[in-house]
């Protein structure tokens, strides 16, 4: 059991302690790998210096080679996900598991929000952040959460999300019978390469005002890269070629790192999971949590309405009568264009945004279904050792595969699924592409936050006046409101009937009081 001491950074347990002096038995490892059909991994062992021999043996001892073989067999022998006769195999979401903030009454939304805030106030809600990616496409080698989208405040994605947690803790603390200290633990999943930089970034920024003991870092798992016929590859004569096991690896990582045990110790019952690259994410969204609880759901998915039948986004729907996410490439044109006659919207229009609710009980149950989960093959050009010559080969065509699981692969095994449609403008603006590309890039992230903050003022009854010195970008007045002032537009009644002039950054409520006129 992990204590809630300060600060937590959980190491994924490995069968061998890298600092252990216990000698490894070469012959036992050799016999095990030969029996598994992977004996080639010791081809260069006799030629290695002693320290590299020891390093290789530790890697081989730590790897569950039999599991790697099972995953490869399952991934390569399962039928293709590309479906035939989709009109039969694919089905729209059942009405009873679906609601939309675009259609629900303000009273219903408030009811969901109040229930979510109640659970947060009792310290029953935690947050899982999927933050293993690097900003490579953005021209940065740093973890993506460290990226500055050029807001006037220069806040990074990590800081924006941390401040939303801080604000939400404050809002929940005003609930009747709230705990003396409301805490939303933040479980941050990194990859091996991004972990040191992520932890250092949080330390350098004093955890953005959150208590360090309530931010728990843990590491995404890896799987060996394999040739197309199932042989494990090596990146050097003493190093296995490995790759992250996909965002669906979060389930095994939660268990293996001790995070699930930490959640149990803290008596966390409900979890909100999301990806770091969405600048509009409502972290631990009380409306979403309250909605899922109203459905008695064990798993939930936030979705946005597809812009068009052709939009290249996965869709949450039924596949073979089970909940799933079906990729846009798997849906033929007739199905993609099908209309729901009851509301005139696309029948298959629930766009997946990797934003989920879980009960802790469900996360614990994933272990019992793990052998049934799908692993997906990504054929890649993988730099690796030629076992015949010992040379490093840099291929020009795909020569191997990386195996990964997606976070939504558990959906078919839910007992009570809930799907919640939200307004894309208010909750989804992903950062995927390089600056200047015009779509899902730093400029669109900045624009979408600034435009949202204009709506915050207007919805509170205020007027935004664009100042003559405001060099608007993409038509967005330069108005930034700190999440510490407002989580989702609440608490701004002071602007009712008044105006505010841009460019301006509002860091506190006092700032706002000074500038309205």
Phi, psi and omega in degrees: 000135181266129178283164180269035180287174187252153321275158185264131170218104193272129177267129177295124182299142177235150182301334182235130174286122181302336181264004183289144177267002182293123181291144178263140183274107182302316185294323177295316179295318178301314181297318181297316183285327175294319178297330180273000181077019182236028182296342180297342182292348178255014183306318187258009187304313184295338182270354186273148170295163189300319182294325180283329172301314181297319179299316180296316180298321179296319178297316182292323180291324182286332183283132172275086187294326179294320177295319178301319178295319180297317180297317179298315180299315181295317182294327185266348180253349177292148177296153179301141177289345178295125192260146170254157178051051188295331182299337177269316187281332179262140177223147177291166181293138175297141183301325187289346181252010188231135170216165184222134174292342179285341183245336185289153178286154176303326179295319179293317179298319178296323178297315178297316182298317181298320179293319178297315179298323178300314181292321177297319182295338179263011178060040180254004185240133174234168183234135175248119180255122176271102189229037183277347187279152173261161181273039186303312180295339181270002181081023182231142176266356180282161172306144186299328180296342179277358188285136177264115182272016174070035169292157176306326180280348184064023179288141176274170177302316179303315184293318179303314183288322177298319181290331174293322176297314179302314181296318182294323175301319179294317179297317182292331181294345179273355179290151177298137178063027177293154175297152180304324173230114179277127183231129171248098180297141182246110181262110189255111179270120176252174167262170177305310182294329185267349186299307182302317181292324179293311180299316180298320181297317178295318180297315182296334181255021175053038177057024175057029177093349176278159176284131186299329182289349179257010173244115188244116179267137173216167193245136174296146179282173176230162172227150178291145171285145184229153171289168184296339177259015169094014177269132179293138184261160177236140179270342171209179184293345181233009182230131174288148173272118181232163179213153176305148185270022176087164181294342174288349175290354180301328186292313177293324181293321177301319182284310186292334182273349183091005181294318179300322177295322177296319178299317180297318180298323180278355181065034173287131180249333187229140183233141171247127181240141182204169179262145188294339191275004180262105185291341181263004186301134173268096187293130182057038185311113182294331178293314179297315180296315179297320178299311181299322178292325178295336178265000185054039186281147170263344179210141180221156178226129169278141178223163171238154180291128179301141179291325182201164178302333185272353183301128185280073180223146177293152184240132173278123182199193174262136172231121186052043175070009178240148178297141180195171169250123181253125182292151183302329181288347181266356185252123181282169190298320183297316180293318182299327183269356185296139183251140173281114185294341183284329182230358178075008180263169178300134178293329177243067187238011182274089185289126182286134179235016178054055183222109196228156173246141174219150162273152177297326179299321179293316179300324176294326184286340183303326180304324184286344180249004188301324182292343180265351184287151182278137166250142185251143182263127171244109180283126189224161169272109188244118176294128187203170181277136170277115186290343179279324186246339185084359180283153174274125182256130173251099188286154176260347176230160181304128181238000183200186182223146169251136182255132181215158176243147179260151185299333182273001181294348177275347186306319181298345185256005177288150176265329183217092184270143174231135180238129190234112180273133179235168181284119181304319182301328186267340191224359184215112174213087186284150177253100186240327194245166184294156175306140176089355182282339174088354180216130179050047184233176181305322181294320180288326176298312179300312180303315185292325176291314181296318178295324177297321182290330171297317179295324176306312181294314183295320179292337177272004177093011180261174179234136178259121179257122180282118182285158183292340179265004182275106176275084185300143175248124180054036176074013181259113174303145185277081178231113178241129178245122181301141173302338178289342176270316182211129180284312183215030177107355180281163172076021183244023185298340180300339182271354183302124180077007182236178182236162176220138186252136179264162000280143180200147175240127182255110181262336180218164176296328177297321176303316183294318180299326184285334190254349179286149179213000000 
